Coordinates of C-alpha atoms in Angstrom, one line a residue:
M1 CA 46.3 19.4 -36.5
R2 CA 45.4 23.1 -35.9
A3 CA 43.3 23.0 -39.0
L4 CA 41.6 19.8 -37.8
F5 CA 40.7 21.4 -34.4
R6 CA 39.4 24.6 -36.3
N7 CA 37.1 22.4 -38.6
L8 CA 35.9 20.5 -35.6
A9 CA 35.1 23.7 -33.8
L10 CA 33.3 25.2 -36.8
A11 CA 31.3 22.0 -37.4
T12 CA 30.2 22.0 -33.6
A13 CA 29.3 25.6 -33.8
A14 CA 27.3 25.0 -36.9
L15 CA 25.5 22.1 -35.2
V16 CA 24.8 24.0 -32.1
A17 CA 23.5 26.9 -34.3
A18 CA 21.3 24.6 -36.3
V19 CA 19.8 23.0 -33.2
G20 CA 19.2 26.6 -31.8
L21 CA 17.4 27.6 -34.9
Y22 CA 15.3 24.5 -34.9
V23 CA 14.4 25.0 -31.2
V24 CA 13.5 28.7 -31.9
F25 CA 11.4 28.0 -35.0
T26 CA 9.6 25.0 -33.7
R27 CA 9.0 26.3 -30.1
P28 CA 5.2 26.0 -29.1
A29 CA 3.0 28.9 -28.9
R30 CA 2.7 30.6 -25.5
A31 CA -0.1 29.3 -23.3
I32 CA -3.3 31.4 -23.9
Q33 CA -3.8 33.8 -20.9
F34 CA -7.3 34.5 -19.5
D35 CA -8.0 37.6 -17.5
A36 CA -11.5 36.7 -16.0
A37 CA -11.8 36.9 -12.2
I38 CA -11.5 33.8 -10.2
P39 CA -13.7 33.4 -7.2
E40 CA -11.9 33.6 -3.7
N41 CA -13.1 30.1 -2.8
V42 CA -11.4 28.5 -5.8
V43 CA -7.7 27.8 -5.3
F44 CA -5.2 26.1 -7.7
G45 CA -2.5 23.6 -6.7
A46 CA -0.5 20.7 -7.9
Y47 CA -1.3 17.0 -6.9
H48 CA 1.2 14.1 -7.0
I49 CA 4.7 15.3 -6.2
H50 CA 7.8 13.4 -5.2
T51 CA 10.6 14.9 -3.2
S52 CA 14.0 13.8 -1.9
R53 CA 12.3 11.8 0.7
S54 CA 11.7 9.1 -1.9
D55 CA 12.5 9.4 -5.6
G56 CA 12.4 13.2 -6.3
S57 CA 15.3 15.5 -6.5
G58 CA 14.1 18.4 -4.4
S59 CA 13.3 19.0 -0.7
V60 CA 9.8 19.9 0.6
V61 CA 11.1 23.6 0.8
D62 CA 12.3 23.4 -2.8
V63 CA 8.8 22.2 -4.0
A64 CA 7.0 25.0 -2.0
A65 CA 9.2 27.6 -3.5
A66 CA 8.7 26.3 -7.0
A67 CA 4.9 26.4 -6.4
R68 CA 4.9 29.8 -5.2
R69 CA 6.8 30.9 -8.5
A70 CA 4.2 29.1 -10.5
G71 CA 1.4 31.0 -8.7
L72 CA 0.0 28.0 -6.9
K73 CA -1.7 28.0 -3.5
F74 CA -1.1 24.3 -2.5
V75 CA 0.8 21.2 -3.3
I76 CA 0.1 17.6 -2.4
L77 CA 3.2 15.5 -1.7
T78 CA 3.0 11.8 -2.6
D79 CA 6.3 10.2 -1.7
H80 CA 6.5 6.4 -2.0
G81 CA 6.0 4.6 1.3
D82 CA 4.1 2.1 3.2
A83 CA 2.1 4.4 5.4
T84 CA 4.0 3.6 8.6
R85 CA 5.6 7.1 8.5
A86 CA 3.3 9.6 10.2
P87 CA 2.0 12.0 7.7
D88 CA 3.3 15.6 8.2
P89 CA 0.5 18.0 9.3
P90 CA -0.5 20.6 6.8
Q91 CA 2.0 23.5 6.8
Y92 CA 2.5 26.8 5.1
L93 CA 6.0 27.1 3.4
D94 CA 6.8 30.2 1.2
G95 CA 3.0 31.1 1.3
V96 CA 2.1 27.7 -0.1
L97 CA 0.0 25.1 1.8
V98 CA 1.8 21.8 1.9
I99 CA -0.2 18.7 2.3
D100 CA 1.4 15.2 2.8
A101 CA 0.1 12.0 1.3
V102 CA 1.8 8.8 0.4
E103 CA 1.9 6.6 -2.7
I104 CA 1.8 2.9 -1.9
A105 CA 2.6 -0.1 -4.0
T106 CA 0.0 -2.8 -4.0
D107 CA -0.3 -6.2 -5.9
A108 CA -2.6 -4.3 -8.4
G109 CA -0.6 -1.2 -8.9
H110 CA 0.0 2.1 -7.0
V111 CA -2.6 3.9 -4.9
V112 CA -2.3 7.3 -3.3
A113 CA -3.5 7.6 0.3
L114 CA -4.8 11.2 0.9
G115 CA -5.9 12.5 4.3
L116 CA -4.6 9.7 6.6
R117 CA -5.3 10.7 10.3
E118 CA -2.4 8.6 11.6
P119 CA 0.4 6.3 10.6
S120 CA -0.3 2.6 10.0
A121 CA 0.7 0.2 12.8
F122 CA 2.0 -2.1 10.0
P123 CA 3.3 -1.8 6.5
L124 CA 0.5 -1.3 3.9
A125 CA 1.1 -3.7 0.9
G126 CA -0.1 -6.7 -0.7
A127 CA -3.7 -7.1 -2.1
A128 CA -5.1 -3.8 -3.2
R129 CA -8.5 -4.4 -1.4
T130 CA -6.8 -4.7 2.0
V131 CA -4.6 -1.7 1.4
I132 CA -7.7 0.4 0.4
D133 CA -9.5 -1.0 3.4
D134 CA -6.7 0.1 5.7
I135 CA -6.6 3.6 4.0
H136 CA -10.3 4.0 4.8
R137 CA -10.0 2.6 8.3
M138 CA -7.4 5.4 8.9
G139 CA -9.7 8.1 7.6
G140 CA -8.0 8.5 4.1
R141 CA -9.2 8.5 0.6
A142 CA -7.7 6.1 -1.9
I143 CA -6.7 7.3 -5.4
I144 CA -5.7 5.0 -8.3
A145 CA -2.3 6.3 -9.5
H146 CA -1.4 6.4 -13.3
P147 CA -3.7 3.5 -14.0
D148 CA -3.0 3.1 -17.8
S149 CA 0.6 4.0 -17.8
P150 CA 2.4 2.7 -21.0
E151 CA 4.8 1.2 -18.5
P152 CA 3.4 -2.2 -17.5
R153 CA 4.7 -2.3 -13.9
L154 CA 2.9 1.1 -13.2
Q155 CA -0.5 0.0 -14.6
W156 CA -3.5 -0.7 -12.4
R157 CA -4.5 -4.3 -12.8
D158 CA -7.7 -4.9 -10.8
R159 CA -11.0 -3.4 -12.0
R160 CA -12.9 -5.0 -9.2
V161 CA -11.3 -2.9 -6.5
E162 CA -13.4 0.2 -5.5
A163 CA -11.1 3.2 -5.0
D164 CA -12.5 6.8 -4.1
G165 CA -10.7 8.4 -7.1
V166 CA -8.6 7.9 -10.0
E167 CA -5.9 10.0 -11.9
W168 CA -7.7 10.7 -15.1
F169 CA -4.6 12.3 -16.3
N170 CA -0.9 11.9 -15.4
V171 CA 2.1 13.6 -16.9
D172 CA 4.5 10.8 -16.3
S173 CA 2.3 8.5 -18.4
E174 CA 1.9 11.1 -21.1
W175 CA 5.5 11.3 -22.3
R176 CA 6.0 7.4 -22.0
D177 CA 4.1 6.5 -25.3
D178 CA 6.0 9.1 -27.5
S179 CA 9.0 8.4 -29.4
W180 CA 12.5 9.4 -28.2
P181 CA 12.9 11.9 -31.0
R182 CA 9.7 13.5 -30.1
V183 CA 10.6 13.5 -26.3
I184 CA 14.0 14.9 -27.0
G185 CA 12.6 17.6 -29.1
A186 CA 10.2 18.7 -26.4
A187 CA 13.0 18.6 -23.9
A188 CA 15.1 21.0 -26.2
R189 CA 12.2 23.4 -26.6
A190 CA 11.5 23.3 -22.9
L191 CA 14.7 25.4 -22.6
L192 CA 12.7 28.3 -24.1
R193 CA 9.1 27.5 -23.0
P194 CA 9.1 24.8 -20.4
A195 CA 5.4 24.3 -19.6
E196 CA 4.2 24.6 -23.2
S197 CA 6.8 22.2 -24.4
I198 CA 5.7 19.6 -21.8
A199 CA 2.1 20.1 -23.0
T200 CA 3.0 19.3 -26.6
L201 CA 3.4 15.7 -25.4
F202 CA -0.1 15.5 -24.0
S203 CA -3.0 13.7 -25.7
R204 CA -6.6 12.9 -24.5
P205 CA -6.2 9.7 -22.3
V206 CA -9.3 7.8 -23.7
A207 CA -8.7 4.6 -21.8
T208 CA -8.4 6.3 -18.5
L209 CA -11.4 8.5 -19.1
Q210 CA -13.4 5.4 -20.0
R211 CA -12.3 3.8 -16.7
W212 CA -13.3 7.0 -14.7
D213 CA -16.7 7.0 -16.5
A214 CA -17.3 3.3 -15.6
M215 CA -16.4 3.9 -12.0
S216 CA -18.8 6.9 -11.9
R217 CA -21.8 4.9 -13.0
S218 CA -21.7 2.7 -9.9
R219 CA -20.4 5.2 -7.1
D220 CA -19.1 8.8 -6.6
A221 CA -15.5 8.8 -8.0
F222 CA -13.5 11.9 -8.3
G223 CA -10.8 12.4 -10.9
L224 CA -7.5 14.3 -10.6
A225 CA -4.9 15.5 -13.0
A226 CA -1.4 14.3 -11.6
V227 CA 1.8 16.2 -12.3
D228 CA 3.7 13.1 -11.0
A229 CA 6.7 15.4 -10.5
H230 CA 10.1 14.2 -9.6
A231 CA 12.4 16.9 -11.3
S232 CA 14.9 14.2 -12.0
V233 CA 16.6 12.6 -15.1
G234 CA 18.7 9.6 -13.9
W235 CA 18.1 6.2 -12.7
D236 CA 17.1 4.4 -9.5
D237 CA 17.0 0.8 -8.3
D238 CA 14.3 1.4 -5.7
E239 CA 11.5 4.0 -6.2
R240 CA 11.3 4.4 -2.4
T241 CA 14.8 5.7 -2.1
Q242 CA 16.5 8.8 -3.6
P243 CA 17.6 8.2 -7.2
T244 CA 20.9 9.1 -8.8
T245 CA 19.9 12.4 -10.5
L246 CA 21.9 13.6 -13.5
L247 CA 19.7 16.6 -14.2
A248 CA 16.7 18.1 -12.3
F249 CA 14.6 18.2 -15.3
P250 CA 11.8 19.0 -16.0
S251 CA 11.9 21.3 -13.0
Y252 CA 9.1 21.3 -10.4
E253 CA 8.3 24.8 -11.6
A254 CA 7.8 23.8 -15.2
S255 CA 5.6 20.9 -14.1
F256 CA 3.4 23.1 -11.9
R257 CA 2.9 25.6 -14.8
A258 CA 1.9 22.7 -17.1
V259 CA -1.0 21.1 -15.0
A260 CA -3.0 22.4 -12.1
Q261 CA -5.8 21.1 -9.9
A262 CA -8.5 23.5 -8.7
A263 CA -10.3 23.0 -5.3
I264 CA -13.5 24.6 -4.9
L265 CA -13.8 25.4 -1.1
S266 CA -16.8 26.3 1.0
G267 CA -15.0 29.6 1.8
R268 CA -11.7 31.3 1.3
L269 CA -8.4 30.1 2.7
T270 CA -7.9 31.3 6.4
G271 CA -4.1 31.0 6.6
R272 CA -4.5 28.4 9.2
A273 CA -2.7 25.3 8.0
D274 CA -4.7 22.7 9.7
D275 CA -8.1 24.2 8.8
D276 CA -7.0 25.0 5.1
G277 CA -5.5 21.6 4.6
A278 CA -8.7 19.9 5.8
A279 CA -10.7 22.1 3.6
V280 CA -8.7 21.3 0.4
I281 CA -8.7 17.5 1.1
A282 CA -12.5 17.8 1.7
A283 CA -13.0 19.6 -1.5
I284 CA -11.1 17.0 -3.5
A285 CA -12.6 14.0 -1.8
G286 CA -16.1 15.4 -2.4
G287 CA -15.4 15.9 -6.0
H288 CA -15.5 19.7 -5.9
T289 CA -12.5 19.9 -8.0
Y290 CA -11.6 20.3 -11.7
S291 CA -8.3 19.9 -13.6
V292 CA -6.6 22.5 -15.9
I293 CA -3.8 21.8 -18.5
S294 CA -2.3 25.2 -18.0
G295 CA 0.5 24.6 -20.4
I296 CA -2.1 25.4 -23.1
G297 CA -4.3 27.9 -21.3
S298 CA -4.2 29.6 -18.0
A299 CA -6.3 28.5 -15.0
T300 CA -9.7 30.2 -14.9
A301 CA -13.2 29.8 -13.4
V302 CA -15.7 27.1 -14.5
E303 CA -19.4 27.3 -14.1
F304 CA -21.1 23.9 -13.9
S305 CA -24.5 23.1 -12.3
A306 CA -27.6 21.1 -12.5
T307 CA -31.0 22.3 -11.4
Q308 CA -34.3 20.9 -10.8
D309 CA -37.4 21.7 -8.8
G310 CA -36.3 21.9 -5.2
G311 CA -32.6 21.2 -5.8
R312 CA -29.3 22.4 -7.2
A313 CA -26.1 20.6 -7.6
T314 CA -22.5 21.5 -8.6
M315 CA -19.3 19.3 -9.2
G316 CA -19.3 16.3 -6.9
D317 CA -23.1 16.6 -5.8
R318 CA -25.8 14.1 -6.5
L319 CA -29.6 14.9 -7.4
Q320 CA -32.4 12.4 -7.6
A321 CA -33.6 11.5 -11.1
T322 CA -36.8 13.5 -11.8
T323 CA -38.7 14.1 -15.0
R324 CA -36.6 17.1 -15.8
T325 CA -33.0 18.4 -14.9
A326 CA -31.4 21.4 -16.5
V327 CA -27.6 21.0 -16.8
R328 CA -25.5 24.0 -17.7
A329 CA -21.7 24.6 -18.0
A330 CA -19.7 27.7 -19.0
V331 CA -16.2 29.2 -19.1
P332 CA -16.8 33.0 -18.9
A333 CA -13.2 33.8 -19.7
A334 CA -13.1 31.8 -23.0
P335 CA -16.2 32.3 -25.2
G336 CA -14.5 30.7 -28.1
A337 CA -13.6 27.4 -26.3
R338 CA -15.6 24.3 -27.1
V339 CA -17.5 23.1 -24.1
V340 CA -18.5 19.5 -24.3
L341 CA -21.1 17.9 -21.9
L342 CA -20.8 14.1 -21.4
Q343 CA -23.3 11.7 -19.7
N344 CA -21.6 8.4 -18.7
G345 CA -18.7 9.3 -21.1
R346 CA -21.0 10.0 -24.1
E347 CA -21.2 13.4 -25.6
V348 CA -24.8 14.8 -25.2
A349 CA -24.2 18.4 -26.0
S350 CA -21.6 21.0 -26.9
G351 CA -21.3 24.7 -27.5
R352 CA -18.9 27.8 -27.7
G353 CA -18.1 29.1 -24.3
A354 CA -21.2 27.5 -22.8
V355 CA -23.5 24.5 -23.1
E356 CA -26.9 23.6 -21.8
H357 CA -28.9 20.3 -21.8
T358 CA -32.1 19.0 -20.3
N359 CA -32.0 15.5 -18.8
P360 CA -35.5 14.0 -19.0
G361 CA -35.0 11.8 -15.9
I362 CA -32.2 9.4 -17.0
P363 CA -29.7 8.5 -14.2
G364 CA -26.1 9.1 -15.0
A365 CA -22.9 11.0 -14.3
Y366 CA -22.4 14.3 -16.1
R367 CA -19.0 15.9 -16.5
V368 CA -17.5 18.6 -18.8
E369 CA -14.4 18.7 -21.0
V370 CA -13.4 22.1 -22.5
F371 CA -11.1 22.3 -25.6
L372 CA -9.1 25.3 -27.0
P373 CA -8.4 25.4 -30.7
T374 CA -4.8 24.8 -30.1
A375 CA -4.7 21.3 -28.6
A376 CA -6.5 18.0 -28.7
V377 CA -6.1 17.3 -25.0
P378 CA -8.9 18.9 -22.8
W379 CA -7.8 22.2 -21.4
I380 CA -10.3 21.8 -18.5
A381 CA -12.0 18.6 -17.3
T382 CA -14.5 18.8 -14.5
N383 CA -15.6 16.2 -11.9
P384 CA -19.2 14.8 -12.3
I385 CA -22.5 15.8 -11.2
Y386 CA -24.5 12.7 -10.4
I387 CA -28.3 12.4 -11.3
G388 CA -30.1 9.4 -9.9
A389 CA -28.9 6.6 -7.7
P390 CA -25.7 4.7 -8.5
A391 CA -26.2 1.7 -10.8
P392 CA -26.4 -1.4 -8.5
I393 CA -23.4 -3.7 -8.3
E394 CA -23.0 -7.2 -6.8
D395 CA -22.5 -7.3 -3.2
V396 CA -19.4 -9.3 -3.0
A397 CA -19.1 -8.7 0.7
D398 CA -22.2 -10.5 1.8
Q399 CA -22.1 -11.6 5.4
T400 CA -25.3 -13.6 5.3
P401 CA -25.2 -16.1 8.3
P402 CA -24.4 -19.6 7.3
A403 CA -27.3 -22.2 7.4
S404 CA -24.9 -24.6 8.9
L405 CA -21.3 -24.8 10.3
L406 CA -18.7 -27.6 10.2
A407 CA -16.3 -27.0 13.1
L408 CA -12.6 -27.4 12.4
P409 CA -10.5 -29.5 14.9
T410 CA -9.2 -28.0 18.0
G411 CA -6.1 -28.2 20.2
A412 CA -3.4 -30.7 18.8
E413 CA -4.9 -31.0 15.4
W414 CA -3.6 -27.4 14.6
Q415 CA 0.0 -27.5 13.5
I416 CA 2.7 -24.9 13.5
E417 CA 4.3 -23.9 10.1
K418 CA 7.2 -21.4 9.8
D419 CA 10.6 -20.6 8.3
P420 CA 13.6 -22.0 10.1
Q421 CA 14.6 -18.7 11.7
S422 CA 11.3 -17.6 13.0
I423 CA 9.6 -18.6 16.2
A424 CA 6.0 -19.8 16.8
S425 CA 4.0 -21.6 19.3
I426 CA 0.4 -22.6 19.9
A427 CA -1.5 -23.2 23.0
R428 CA -5.1 -23.5 24.3
D429 CA -6.4 -20.6 26.3
G430 CA -10.1 -21.4 27.4
D431 CA -12.1 -21.3 24.2
E432 CA -9.3 -19.7 22.3
L433 CA -6.3 -20.8 20.3
R434 CA -3.3 -18.8 21.1
L435 CA -0.6 -18.3 18.4
S436 CA 2.5 -16.5 19.7
Y437 CA 5.1 -15.6 17.0
A438 CA 8.3 -13.8 16.6
L439 CA 9.4 -13.3 12.9
A440 CA 13.2 -13.4 12.1
G441 CA 15.0 -10.1 11.8
G442 CA 16.9 -8.7 8.8
R443 CA 15.7 -8.1 5.3
P444 CA 12.4 -9.6 4.2
S445 CA 13.4 -13.1 2.9
G446 CA 10.3 -15.2 3.3
Q447 CA 9.8 -14.9 7.1
Y448 CA 6.4 -16.3 8.1
A449 CA 4.6 -18.0 10.9
A450 CA 1.2 -19.9 10.6
I451 CA -1.0 -22.5 12.0
A452 CA -2.8 -25.0 9.9
A453 CA -5.8 -27.4 10.3
P454 CA -6.7 -30.3 8.1
V455 CA -9.9 -30.4 6.1
E456 CA -11.0 -34.0 5.9
G457 CA -13.2 -35.5 3.3
D458 CA -15.4 -33.9 0.6
N459 CA -17.0 -31.2 2.7
G460 CA -19.0 -28.7 0.6
F461 CA -18.7 -25.1 2.0
D462 CA -18.6 -21.7 0.6
R463 CA -17.3 -19.6 3.4
V464 CA -14.9 -19.7 6.5
Q465 CA -16.0 -18.1 9.8
F466 CA -13.9 -17.4 12.8
T467 CA -13.5 -15.0 15.7
V468 CA -10.2 -13.3 16.1
R469 CA -8.4 -10.8 18.2
A470 CA -4.8 -9.8 18.8
D471 CA -2.4 -7.9 21.2
R472 CA -1.7 -5.3 18.7
P473 CA -3.1 -3.9 15.4
M474 CA -2.0 -6.3 12.5
R475 CA -3.1 -8.0 9.5
L476 CA -3.7 -11.9 9.3
W477 CA -4.0 -14.0 6.4
L478 CA -6.8 -16.6 6.0
Q479 CA -5.6 -19.1 3.4
L480 CA -7.0 -22.3 1.9
R481 CA -4.4 -24.9 0.5
L482 CA -5.0 -27.5 -2.1
P483 CA -2.5 -30.2 -3.4
G484 CA 0.1 -29.1 -6.1
G485 CA 3.4 -27.6 -6.3
R486 CA 6.1 -27.7 -3.7
D487 CA 3.9 -26.5 -0.8
G488 CA 0.4 -26.6 -2.4
Q489 CA -1.6 -24.2 -4.2
R490 CA -3.1 -21.4 -2.1
W491 CA -6.0 -18.8 -2.1
G492 CA -6.2 -16.2 0.6
R493 CA -7.7 -13.0 2.0
S494 CA -6.0 -10.7 4.6
V495 CA -8.1 -9.2 7.4
Y496 CA -7.4 -6.5 9.9
V497 CA -7.1 -7.5 13.6
D498 CA -6.6 -5.6 16.8
S499 CA -7.6 -6.1 20.5
T500 CA -11.3 -6.1 19.8
P501 CA -12.7 -9.5 19.1
R502 CA -14.2 -9.6 15.6
Q503 CA -16.3 -12.3 14.0
V504 CA -15.2 -12.6 10.4
M505 CA -17.0 -14.4 7.5
I506 CA -15.2 -14.9 4.3
R507 CA -16.7 -16.4 1.2
L508 CA -14.6 -18.5 -1.0
Q509 CA -15.4 -16.3 -4.0
D510 CA -13.6 -13.4 -2.3
L511 CA -10.3 -15.3 -2.0
A512 CA -7.5 -14.3 -4.4
P513 CA -4.9 -16.7 -5.8
I514 CA -1.5 -16.6 -4.1
G515 CA 1.2 -17.2 -6.6
V516 CA 0.6 -19.5 -9.4
T517 CA -2.6 -21.6 -9.2
S518 CA -4.6 -23.7 -11.5
S519 CA -7.9 -21.7 -11.2
Q520 CA -9.1 -18.3 -10.0
Q521 CA -10.9 -19.8 -7.1
P522 CA -10.2 -22.9 -5.0
I523 CA -11.9 -26.2 -5.8
V524 CA -13.9 -26.9 -2.5
A525 CA -13.6 -30.6 -2.8
R526 CA -9.9 -30.5 -3.0
V527 CA -9.2 -28.2 -0.1
R528 CA -6.8 -29.9 2.3
N529 CA -6.0 -27.1 4.8
V530 CA -7.2 -23.9 6.4
L531 CA -4.2 -21.8 7.6
F532 CA -3.9 -18.5 9.4
V533 CA -0.6 -16.9 8.4
I534 CA 1.6 -14.0 9.5
D535 CA 4.2 -12.9 7.0
T536 CA 6.3 -9.9 6.0
V537 CA 3.8 -8.5 3.5
N538 CA 2.2 -6.6 6.4
A539 CA 4.5 -7.4 9.3
L540 CA 8.1 -6.1 9.6
P541 CA 11.0 -8.6 10.1
G542 CA 11.7 -9.0 13.7
S543 CA 8.2 -8.2 14.8
S544 CA 6.2 -10.4 17.4
G545 CA 2.9 -10.7 18.9
T546 CA 0.0 -12.9 19.9
V547 CA -3.2 -13.8 17.9
F548 CA -6.3 -15.5 19.5
L549 CA -8.6 -17.5 17.5
S550 CA -11.9 -19.2 18.3
D551 CA -15.0 -20.6 16.6
V552 CA -13.2 -21.5 13.4
A553 CA -15.7 -23.2 11.1
L554 CA -16.5 -24.0 7.6
G555 CA -20.0 -22.6 6.5
V556 CA -22.7 -23.3 4.1
G557 CA -24.8 -20.2 3.2
Q558 CA -28.6 -20.0 2.8
V559 CA -29.8 -20.9 -0.6
G560 CA -29.5 -17.6 -2.7
G561 CA -27.5 -16.0 0.2

């Protein structure tokens, strides 16, 4: 028996030694360090970080301490939530500026809300368009998170929605398409060189860059590199709560040393958290920002500008299309790096250390990717400079007044619909219909309250018009119901409501299917009911309130309107 244990010990020691030698001899090269001076108005930080407030392993204090060790000046926290928690004001912890944002789950995928002025009066969830509308209403910017993740549930599924920005790069997405042996090997090598080993799993995210370029052709759209740091290996049943963490790996510090986001400010940081937080958010929202994969090369300064008679632009700016615009980019610290200039995603020029190009007056979005010889992923990716007006897109929110209206019934023709535990009543109040409701409490389990009116006959219409107000900020669903299924097929659109009366006009082409339907848009001739619905997508169980509706009508638009 003693000989058996000795042999097992020797075998184990040999295996450990073999693994150790493998790790040592296959470890990645150290990230290249560049010594060039960085302007005082350029600060580097980390964007998209989860803490123990949701599914990360560390506290806010832990994150700030890791960022300080990694040499960063700011971090942007993005714990999962529904925006009903008031965002923490910017603060300095351990010398690092901490900015609070929130990652919200929508029907189309996840979106980060950055720069919210206030908490939401109701949970943000459901249709991506309505969530982004609410983010904008509260002064924030909406960023599509990990849009092309190999994990289907994390992918972005609605290209029609117009967000302000997109994560062109996401660390969490990068390792998911690698084989387990490759991931385990990188994890082992991370014991020696953490950031460099993480970076060995990176590749150029072609699909997401194409997505960003398509967005930039029709509007200003900033791109960010997300560390998507959790510092957690384990499992979780709900991403909104703290997971069971077996190992805090990769560490926050390793993630922060692998990927950085630069913010180009109008001046240097002041040390005043509110002012500096606003400056960093403004720089990012304005596209005055670039990304660095610092696991292959250290963060450094980038020069990128476009000049023409009477104007000069840098990252995030827009110039008019003229007969001639000179575009130039350079990385002074890395004369051997390959600098690639792209217009609308297509390479138009490249050079070593710098690149120049003359635009003869063609509208488009220019951005730069910089490559080091040691990696295929861009070391640096800038935000665009825009030349000319954005490409026109169809106005799907047309509010052309209808040529005619078909009024819906009033009074007793409206019927209450609700789940058995909730309460609802309807009454006439002058020219308004008054819907009072109290949703049942407990966990969300299908609570709802609604009023419905019949649509009689074959009435051709292309929009629904109504005036609405409520006793508190909330969201209200307009729905159309057609025959089919247990409770009919439905299409709907959520609208924001508060104490100010609003005239709302919704075109049928803007309605989205709710659940399983036989077509993308409702067949007008088969519409049997118009409903106004309160449900627990945007109202918490146990909530109550009053909604006032008037002038509810079906409309037919002008020809060509």
